[in-house]
Coordinates of C-alpha atoms in Angstrom, one line a residue:
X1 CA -9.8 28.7 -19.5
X2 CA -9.9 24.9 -19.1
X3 CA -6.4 23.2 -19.1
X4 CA -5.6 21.3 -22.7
X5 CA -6.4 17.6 -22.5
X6 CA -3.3 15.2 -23.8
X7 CA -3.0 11.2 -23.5
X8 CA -5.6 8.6 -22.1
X9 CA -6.2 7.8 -26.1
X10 CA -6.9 4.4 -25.2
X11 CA -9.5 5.2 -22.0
X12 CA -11.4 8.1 -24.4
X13 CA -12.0 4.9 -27.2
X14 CA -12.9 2.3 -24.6
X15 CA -15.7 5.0 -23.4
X16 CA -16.7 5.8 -27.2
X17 CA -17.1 2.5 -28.1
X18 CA -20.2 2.2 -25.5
X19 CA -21.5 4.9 -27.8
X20 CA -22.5 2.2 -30.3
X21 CA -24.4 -0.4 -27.8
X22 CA -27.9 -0.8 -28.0
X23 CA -28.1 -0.8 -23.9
X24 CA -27.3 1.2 -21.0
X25 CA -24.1 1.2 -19.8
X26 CA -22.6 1.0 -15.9
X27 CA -19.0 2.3 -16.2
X28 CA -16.2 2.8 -13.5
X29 CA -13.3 4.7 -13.3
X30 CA -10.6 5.3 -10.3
X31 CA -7.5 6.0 -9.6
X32 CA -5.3 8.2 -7.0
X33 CA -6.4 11.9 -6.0
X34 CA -5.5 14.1 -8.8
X35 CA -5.2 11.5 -11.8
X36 CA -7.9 13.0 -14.1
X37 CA -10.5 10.9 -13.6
X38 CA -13.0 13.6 -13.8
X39 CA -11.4 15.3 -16.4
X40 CA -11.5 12.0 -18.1
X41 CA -15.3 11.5 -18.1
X42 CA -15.5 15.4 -18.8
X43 CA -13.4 15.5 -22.0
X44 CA -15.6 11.8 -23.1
X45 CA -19.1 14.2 -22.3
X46 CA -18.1 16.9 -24.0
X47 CA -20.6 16.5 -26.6
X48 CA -23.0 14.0 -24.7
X49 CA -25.6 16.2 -22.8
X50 CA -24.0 15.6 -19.3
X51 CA -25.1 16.0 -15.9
X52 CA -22.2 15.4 -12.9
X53 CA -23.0 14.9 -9.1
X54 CA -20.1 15.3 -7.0
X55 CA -19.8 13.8 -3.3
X56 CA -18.9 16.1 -0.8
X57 CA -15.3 15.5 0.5
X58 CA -14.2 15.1 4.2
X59 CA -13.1 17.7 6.4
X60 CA -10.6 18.2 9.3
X61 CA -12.3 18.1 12.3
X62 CA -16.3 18.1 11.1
X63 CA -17.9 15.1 10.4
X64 CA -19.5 15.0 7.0
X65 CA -22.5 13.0 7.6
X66 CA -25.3 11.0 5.3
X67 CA -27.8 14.2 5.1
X68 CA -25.0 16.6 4.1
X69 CA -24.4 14.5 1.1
X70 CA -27.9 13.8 0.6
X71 CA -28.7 17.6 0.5
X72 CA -25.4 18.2 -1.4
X73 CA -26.7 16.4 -4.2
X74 CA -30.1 17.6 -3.9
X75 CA -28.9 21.2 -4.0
X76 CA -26.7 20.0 -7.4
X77 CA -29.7 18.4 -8.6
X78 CA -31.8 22.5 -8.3
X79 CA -29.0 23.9 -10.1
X80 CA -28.8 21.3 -12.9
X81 CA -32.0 19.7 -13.3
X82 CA -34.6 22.5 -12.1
X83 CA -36.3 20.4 -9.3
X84 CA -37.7 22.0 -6.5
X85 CA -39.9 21.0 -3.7
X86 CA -38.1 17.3 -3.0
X87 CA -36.6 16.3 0.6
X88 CA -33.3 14.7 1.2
X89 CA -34.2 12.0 3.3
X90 CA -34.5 9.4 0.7
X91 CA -31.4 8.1 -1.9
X92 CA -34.3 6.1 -3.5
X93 CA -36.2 9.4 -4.0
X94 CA -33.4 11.3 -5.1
X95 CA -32.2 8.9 -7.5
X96 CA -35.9 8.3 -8.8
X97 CA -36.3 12.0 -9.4
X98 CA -32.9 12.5 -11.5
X99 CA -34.2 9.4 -13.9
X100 CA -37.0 11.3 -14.9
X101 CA -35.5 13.9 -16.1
X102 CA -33.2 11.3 -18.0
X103 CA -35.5 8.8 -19.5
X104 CA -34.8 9.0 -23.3
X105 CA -32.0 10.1 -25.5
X106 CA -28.4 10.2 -25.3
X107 CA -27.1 11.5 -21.3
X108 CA -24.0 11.1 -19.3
X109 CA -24.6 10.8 -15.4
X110 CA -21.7 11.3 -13.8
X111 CA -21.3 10.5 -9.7
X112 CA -17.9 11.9 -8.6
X113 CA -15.9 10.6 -5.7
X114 CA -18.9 8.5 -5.6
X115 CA -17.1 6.8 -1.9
X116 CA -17.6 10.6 -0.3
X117 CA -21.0 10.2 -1.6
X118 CA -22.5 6.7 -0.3
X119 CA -20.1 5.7 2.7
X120 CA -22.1 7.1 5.2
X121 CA -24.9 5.8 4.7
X122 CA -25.9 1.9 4.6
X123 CA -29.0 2.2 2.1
X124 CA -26.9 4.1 -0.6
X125 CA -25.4 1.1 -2.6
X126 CA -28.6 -0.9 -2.2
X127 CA -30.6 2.0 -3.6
X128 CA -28.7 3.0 -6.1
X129 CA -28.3 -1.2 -7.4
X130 CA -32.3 -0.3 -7.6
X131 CA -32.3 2.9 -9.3
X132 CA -30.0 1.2 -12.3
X133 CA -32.8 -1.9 -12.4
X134 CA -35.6 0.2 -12.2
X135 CA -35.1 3.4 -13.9
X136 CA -31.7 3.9 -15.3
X137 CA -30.9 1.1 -17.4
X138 CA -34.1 1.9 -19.0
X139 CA -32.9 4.1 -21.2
X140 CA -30.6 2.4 -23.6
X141 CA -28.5 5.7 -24.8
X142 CA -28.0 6.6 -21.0
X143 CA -24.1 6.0 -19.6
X144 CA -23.7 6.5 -16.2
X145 CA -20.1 6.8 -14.5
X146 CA -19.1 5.7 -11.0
X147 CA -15.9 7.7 -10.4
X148 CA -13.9 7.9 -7.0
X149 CA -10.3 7.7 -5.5
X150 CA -10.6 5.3 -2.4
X151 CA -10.7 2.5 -5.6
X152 CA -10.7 -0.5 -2.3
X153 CA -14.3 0.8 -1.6
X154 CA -15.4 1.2 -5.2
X155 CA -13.5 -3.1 -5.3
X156 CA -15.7 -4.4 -2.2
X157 CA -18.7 -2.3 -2.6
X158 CA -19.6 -2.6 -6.6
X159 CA -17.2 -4.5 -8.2
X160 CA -17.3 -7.2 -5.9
X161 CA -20.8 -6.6 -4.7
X162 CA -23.0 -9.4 -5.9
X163 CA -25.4 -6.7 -6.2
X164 CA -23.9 -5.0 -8.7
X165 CA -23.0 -8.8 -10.6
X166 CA -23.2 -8.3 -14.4
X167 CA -23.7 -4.4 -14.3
X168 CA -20.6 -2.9 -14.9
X169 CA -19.7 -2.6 -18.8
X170 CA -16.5 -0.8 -18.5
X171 CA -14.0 -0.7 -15.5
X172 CA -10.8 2.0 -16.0
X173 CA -8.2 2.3 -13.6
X174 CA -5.8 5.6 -14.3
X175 CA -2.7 5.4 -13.7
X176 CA -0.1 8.5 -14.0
X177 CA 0.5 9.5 -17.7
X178 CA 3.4 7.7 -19.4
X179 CA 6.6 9.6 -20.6
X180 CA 5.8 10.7 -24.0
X181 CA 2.3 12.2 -22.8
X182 CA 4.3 14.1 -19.9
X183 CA 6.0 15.8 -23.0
X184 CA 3.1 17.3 -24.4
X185 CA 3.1 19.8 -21.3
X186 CA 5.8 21.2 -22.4
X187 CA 5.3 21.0 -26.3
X188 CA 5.2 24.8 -26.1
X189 CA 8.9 25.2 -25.4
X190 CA 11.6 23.2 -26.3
X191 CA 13.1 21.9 -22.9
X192 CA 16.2 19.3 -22.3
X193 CA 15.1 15.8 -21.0
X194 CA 17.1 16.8 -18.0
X195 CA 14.8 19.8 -17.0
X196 CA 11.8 17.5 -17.4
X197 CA 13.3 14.8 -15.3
X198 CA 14.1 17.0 -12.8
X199 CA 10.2 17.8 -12.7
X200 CA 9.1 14.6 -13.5
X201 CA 11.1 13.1 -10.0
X202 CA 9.3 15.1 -8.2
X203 CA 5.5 15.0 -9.2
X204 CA 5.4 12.0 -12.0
X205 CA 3.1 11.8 -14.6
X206 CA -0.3 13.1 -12.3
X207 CA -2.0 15.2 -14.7
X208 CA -3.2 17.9 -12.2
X209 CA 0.5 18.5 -11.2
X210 CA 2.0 18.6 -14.5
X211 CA -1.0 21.5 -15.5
X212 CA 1.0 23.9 -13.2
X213 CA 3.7 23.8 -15.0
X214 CA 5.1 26.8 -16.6
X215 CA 6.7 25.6 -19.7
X216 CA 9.2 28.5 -20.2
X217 CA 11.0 28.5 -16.4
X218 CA 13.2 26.5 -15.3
X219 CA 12.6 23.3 -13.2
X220 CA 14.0 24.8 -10.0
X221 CA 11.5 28.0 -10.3
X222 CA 8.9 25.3 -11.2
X223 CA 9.7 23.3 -8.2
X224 CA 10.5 26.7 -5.8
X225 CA 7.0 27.6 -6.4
X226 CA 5.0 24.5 -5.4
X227 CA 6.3 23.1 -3.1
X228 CA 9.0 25.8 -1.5
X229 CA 7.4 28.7 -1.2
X230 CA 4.2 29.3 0.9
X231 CA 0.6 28.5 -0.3
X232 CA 2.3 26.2 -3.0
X233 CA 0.3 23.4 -4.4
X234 CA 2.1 20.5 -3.3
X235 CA 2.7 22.0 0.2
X236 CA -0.6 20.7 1.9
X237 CA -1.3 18.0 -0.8
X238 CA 0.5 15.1 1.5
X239 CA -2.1 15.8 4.3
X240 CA -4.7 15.9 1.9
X241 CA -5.0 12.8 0.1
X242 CA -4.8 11.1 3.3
X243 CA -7.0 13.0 4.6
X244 CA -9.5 12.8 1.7
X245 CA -8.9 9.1 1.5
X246 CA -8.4 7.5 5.0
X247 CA -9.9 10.5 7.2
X248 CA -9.5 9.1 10.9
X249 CA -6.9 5.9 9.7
X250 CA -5.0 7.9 8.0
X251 CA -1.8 7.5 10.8
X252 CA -0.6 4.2 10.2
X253 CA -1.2 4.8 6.0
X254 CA 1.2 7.8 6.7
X255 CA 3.7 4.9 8.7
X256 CA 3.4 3.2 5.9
X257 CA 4.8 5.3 2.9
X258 CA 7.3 7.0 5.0
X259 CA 9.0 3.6 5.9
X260 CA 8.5 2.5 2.1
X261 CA 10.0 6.4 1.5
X262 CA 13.0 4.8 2.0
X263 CA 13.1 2.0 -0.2
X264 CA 11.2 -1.3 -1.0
X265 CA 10.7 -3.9 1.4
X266 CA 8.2 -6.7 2.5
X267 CA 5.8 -6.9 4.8
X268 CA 8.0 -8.2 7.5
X269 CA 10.4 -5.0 6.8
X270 CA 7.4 -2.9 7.5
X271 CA 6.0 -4.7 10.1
X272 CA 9.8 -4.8 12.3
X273 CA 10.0 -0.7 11.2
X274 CA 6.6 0.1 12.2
X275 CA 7.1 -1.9 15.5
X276 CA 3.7 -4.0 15.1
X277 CA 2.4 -7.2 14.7
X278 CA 2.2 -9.2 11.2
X279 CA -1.9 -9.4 10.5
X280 CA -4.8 -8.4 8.8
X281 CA -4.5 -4.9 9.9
X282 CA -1.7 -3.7 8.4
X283 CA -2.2 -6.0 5.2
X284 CA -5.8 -4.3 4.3
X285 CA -3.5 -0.8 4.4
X286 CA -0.8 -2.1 2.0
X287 CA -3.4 -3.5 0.2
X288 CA -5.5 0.0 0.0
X289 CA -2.1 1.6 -0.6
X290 CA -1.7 -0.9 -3.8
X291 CA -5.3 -0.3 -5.0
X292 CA -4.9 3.2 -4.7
X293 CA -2.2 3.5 -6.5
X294 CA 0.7 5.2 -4.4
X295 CA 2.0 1.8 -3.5
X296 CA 3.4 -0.7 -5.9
X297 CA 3.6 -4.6 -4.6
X298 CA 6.3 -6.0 -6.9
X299 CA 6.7 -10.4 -6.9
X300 CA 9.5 -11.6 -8.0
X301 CA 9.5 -15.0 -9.7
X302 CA 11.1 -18.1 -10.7
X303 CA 13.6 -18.2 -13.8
X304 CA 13.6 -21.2 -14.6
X305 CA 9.8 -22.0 -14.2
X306 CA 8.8 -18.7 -15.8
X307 CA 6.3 -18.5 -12.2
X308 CA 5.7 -15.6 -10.5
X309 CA 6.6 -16.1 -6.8
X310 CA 5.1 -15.8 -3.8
X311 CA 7.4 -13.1 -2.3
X312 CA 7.2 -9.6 -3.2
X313 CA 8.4 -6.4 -2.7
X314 CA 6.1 -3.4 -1.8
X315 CA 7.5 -0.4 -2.9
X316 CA 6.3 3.7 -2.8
X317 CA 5.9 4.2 -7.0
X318 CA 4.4 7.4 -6.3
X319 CA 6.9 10.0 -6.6
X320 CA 5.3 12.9 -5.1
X321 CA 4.6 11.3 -1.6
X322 CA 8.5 10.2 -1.6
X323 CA 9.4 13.9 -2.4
X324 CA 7.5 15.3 0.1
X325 CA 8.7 12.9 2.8
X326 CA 11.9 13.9 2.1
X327 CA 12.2 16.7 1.5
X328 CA 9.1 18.9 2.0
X329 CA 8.3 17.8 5.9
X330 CA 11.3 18.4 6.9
X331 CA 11.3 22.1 5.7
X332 CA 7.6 22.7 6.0
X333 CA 7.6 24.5 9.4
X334 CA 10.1 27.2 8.1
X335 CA 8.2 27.6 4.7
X336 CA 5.0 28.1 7.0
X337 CA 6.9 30.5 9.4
X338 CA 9.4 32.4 7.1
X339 CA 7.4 31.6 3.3
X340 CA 10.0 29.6 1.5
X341 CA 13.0 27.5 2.5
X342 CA 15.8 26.7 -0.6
X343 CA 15.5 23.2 -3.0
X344 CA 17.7 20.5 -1.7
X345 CA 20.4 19.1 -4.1
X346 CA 19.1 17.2 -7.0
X347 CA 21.5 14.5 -7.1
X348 CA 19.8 13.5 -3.9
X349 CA 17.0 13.4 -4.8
X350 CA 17.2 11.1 -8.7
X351 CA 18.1 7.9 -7.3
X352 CA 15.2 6.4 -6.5
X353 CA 12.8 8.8 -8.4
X354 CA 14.1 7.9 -11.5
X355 CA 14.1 4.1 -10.5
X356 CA 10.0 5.3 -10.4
X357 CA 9.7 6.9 -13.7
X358 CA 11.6 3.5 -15.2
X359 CA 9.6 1.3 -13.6
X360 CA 6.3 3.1 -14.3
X361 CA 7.2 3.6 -17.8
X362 CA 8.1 -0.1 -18.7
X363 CA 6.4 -0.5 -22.0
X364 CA 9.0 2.0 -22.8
X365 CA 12.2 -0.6 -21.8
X366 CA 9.8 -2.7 -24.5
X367 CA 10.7 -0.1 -27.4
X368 CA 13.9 1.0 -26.6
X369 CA 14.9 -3.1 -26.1
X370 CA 12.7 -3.7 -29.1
X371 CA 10.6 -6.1 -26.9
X372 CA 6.9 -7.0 -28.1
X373 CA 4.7 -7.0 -24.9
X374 CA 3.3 -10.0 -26.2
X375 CA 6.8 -11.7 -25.5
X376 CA 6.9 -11.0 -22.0
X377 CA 6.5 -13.4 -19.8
X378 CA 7.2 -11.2 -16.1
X379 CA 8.9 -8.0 -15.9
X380 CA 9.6 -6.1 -12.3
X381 CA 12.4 -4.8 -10.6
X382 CA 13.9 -8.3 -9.3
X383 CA 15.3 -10.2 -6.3
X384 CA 16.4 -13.5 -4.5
X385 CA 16.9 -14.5 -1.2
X386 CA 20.9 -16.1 0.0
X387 CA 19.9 -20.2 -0.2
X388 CA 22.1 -22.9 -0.3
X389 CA 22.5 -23.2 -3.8
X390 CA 22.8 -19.5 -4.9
X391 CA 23.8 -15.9 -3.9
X392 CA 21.4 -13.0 -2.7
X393 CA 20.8 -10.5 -5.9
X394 CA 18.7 -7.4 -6.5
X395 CA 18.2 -6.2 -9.8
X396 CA 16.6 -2.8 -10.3
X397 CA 14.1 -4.0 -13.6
X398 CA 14.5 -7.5 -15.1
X399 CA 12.5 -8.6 -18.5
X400 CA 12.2 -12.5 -19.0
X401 CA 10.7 -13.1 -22.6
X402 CA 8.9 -16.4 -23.7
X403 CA 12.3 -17.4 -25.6
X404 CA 14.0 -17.5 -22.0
X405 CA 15.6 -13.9 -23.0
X406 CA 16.5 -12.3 -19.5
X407 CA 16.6 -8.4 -20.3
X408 CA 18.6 -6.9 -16.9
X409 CA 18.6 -3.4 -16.8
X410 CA 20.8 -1.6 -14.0
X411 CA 18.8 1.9 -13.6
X412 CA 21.5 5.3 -13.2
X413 CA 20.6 9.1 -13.6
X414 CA 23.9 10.9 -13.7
X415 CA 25.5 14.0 -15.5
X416 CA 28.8 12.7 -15.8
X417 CA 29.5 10.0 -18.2
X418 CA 28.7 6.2 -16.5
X419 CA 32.0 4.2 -16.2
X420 CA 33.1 0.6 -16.7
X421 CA 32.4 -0.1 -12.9
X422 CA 28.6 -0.6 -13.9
X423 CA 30.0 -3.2 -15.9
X424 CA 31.3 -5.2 -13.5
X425 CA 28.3 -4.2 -11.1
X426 CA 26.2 -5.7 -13.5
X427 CA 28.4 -8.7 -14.5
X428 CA 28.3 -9.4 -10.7
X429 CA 24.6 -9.7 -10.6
X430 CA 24.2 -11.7 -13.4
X431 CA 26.6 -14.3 -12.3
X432 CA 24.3 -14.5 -8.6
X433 CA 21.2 -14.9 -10.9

């Protein structure tokens, strides 16, 4: 039984709306492993006559090269189209052969993961650029959907490819789901804000994770069973997306998010913790990090000038790679060895993971303050550097509207009452702004 579908409202309506158009359409969609971005194009197909090629993914220690995916997709093509008889030694041939079987009427061609598919092999972008000239975009009711995770590929090779200049129709990037979507998965149960929270720090709004929630146990069964007790979901899931993403580079992207595990910092931080050089290296791997979606590069900005400035903060916004840095590593040999190990102590763990869930969720902070978006001007967690003239300050989110409104909001997750101290805490910070 297929898992319900809740949120991405806005996504499904941007994809329907192509539905109307009088030509073809080239659409992308990416975001992190796990985010829904099959599901996505699924649930939008569901009553389009559909057809989805999926790229096979990478494996530890056996190079997947350009023929296996070439006669992946050819056996996919047998099973869905019927064609028989065809080599895979040819993308122009393969694609060629799918189109005419696709010339008229309404279809949705989906290529999954589309990056496993076409790194390997130089031709694959140029013949696939071809394909859509030549015999795709012919048919004016066709959609096709480029779909993949490593979204810096799917940036340099078609979205900035002057190849594929003036294709794309549509380009959605997926981010987790936002608070009041992560509810629906439990809408079967009522369940306190703190038992979601408590769920919530540990995997955020990824789709794929919350689906494994049961609804009527507790958050520590919940949270036992994936990722404390053997063969839980989120055990191996670290290792994976790496893996899946950043195959043989994947060492210094691991550095990376384990010093950011610890808090933000910029690229000098990670540079002096990480013991190597300021350059292009490591600024392509934040940069992947950011595109990806597990890393979040926060600039701070100029009061008075209402500017965004040129230094930033990266910071680890994905919650599950935190949690597992944390405090799945370090227990993972004695989960292997004795099949579980005990959950560490929650109030250890909210701080910064609800710090996450704030910042992700900052159209919320809109409502609640009863901000429009339209009034905003910048809105991040903030910070200033010690100068002459004024005092080092970090706020944890700060809202500066067009009327020169400064919304600071000091972010706490606590089961006792909060007292007057964040009062002064706050007054403090203010006064340094």
């Amino acid at each position: 039984m297929t898992a319900p579908f809740f949120g991405r409202e806005i996504e499904l309506e941007r994809l329907r709306r192509l539905l109307n158009k009088k030509t073809s359409s080239l659409v992308v969609i990416r975001g992190r492993r796990r985010i829904g971005k099959s599901r996505l194009a699924q649930e939008f197909g569901k009553n389009i006559r559909s057809y989805t090629f999926m790229g096979l993914p990478p494996e530890e220690g056996k190079e997947i090269t350009a023929q296996m995916q070439r006669d992946e997709f050819l056996r996919q093509m047998s099973l869905q189209l019927g064609v028989r008889g065809l080599k895979a030694d040819d993308w122009g041939d393969l694609f060629f052969h799918v189109s005419q079987k696709i010339k008229k009427g309404r279809f949705l061609l989906i290529f999954d993961e589309i990056n496993w598919m076409g790194s390997k092999d130089a031709t694959f972008l140029g013949k696939l650029k071809n394909a859509w000239d030549l015999y795709f975009s012919k048919n004016p009711q066709l959609i096709l959907i480029l779909s993949g995770s490593m979204a810096t590929w799917i940036e340099k090779n078609i979205l900035s490819s002057t190849g594929f200049l003036g294709r794309v129709s549509l380009d959605l990037v997926l981010d987790e789901l936002p608070l009041n979507v992560c509810n629906q998965f439990w809408q079967e149960k009522p369940v306190s804000s703190h038992e979601k929270f408590k769920i919530l720090s540990v995997i955020g709004g990824v789709p794929r994770y919350l689906e494994e929630i049961i609804p009527n146990e507790s958050a520590e069964i919940n949270i036992r069973g994936l990722a404390f007790q053997k063969g839980g979901l989120l055990i191996e899931e670290f290792d994976r997306i790496f893996s899946d993403l950043f195959s043989k580079r994947s060492f210094l992207y691991k550095q990376i998010v384990t010093r950011l595990s610890e808090g933000s910092t910029d690229l000098n931080g990670i540079c002096r913790s990480l013991k190597v050089k300021k350059g292009g290296t490591i600024s392509s791997h934040l940069d992947d990090l950011v595109e990806t979606g597990y890393v979040a590069r926060d600039y701070t900005w100029n009061i008075k000038e209402k500017k965004t400035a040129n230094l930033s903060l990266f910071r680890l916004k994905d919650n599950y790679l935190r949690f597992f840095i944390k405090y799945i590593e370090p227990v993972k040999q004695r989960i292997e060895g004795e099949g579980s190990s005990p959950l560490p102590s929650w109030s250890s763990i909210m701080g910064l993971q609800f710090e996450n869930c704030v910042a992700n969720n900052r159209h919320e902070l809109y409502s609640l303050l009863k901000i429009s978006p339209e009034e905003v001007v910048n809105a991040n967690p903030y910070f200033q550097r010690k100068t002459k003239t004024h005092s080092a300050c970090q706020v944890d989110f700060m809202i500066q509207t067009k009327f020169n409104t400064l919304y600071v909001c000091e972010i706490k997750f606590s089961l006792e009452p909060l007292t007057s101290k964040i009062i002064t805490e706050v007054q403090q910070k203010i006064g340094r702004l």
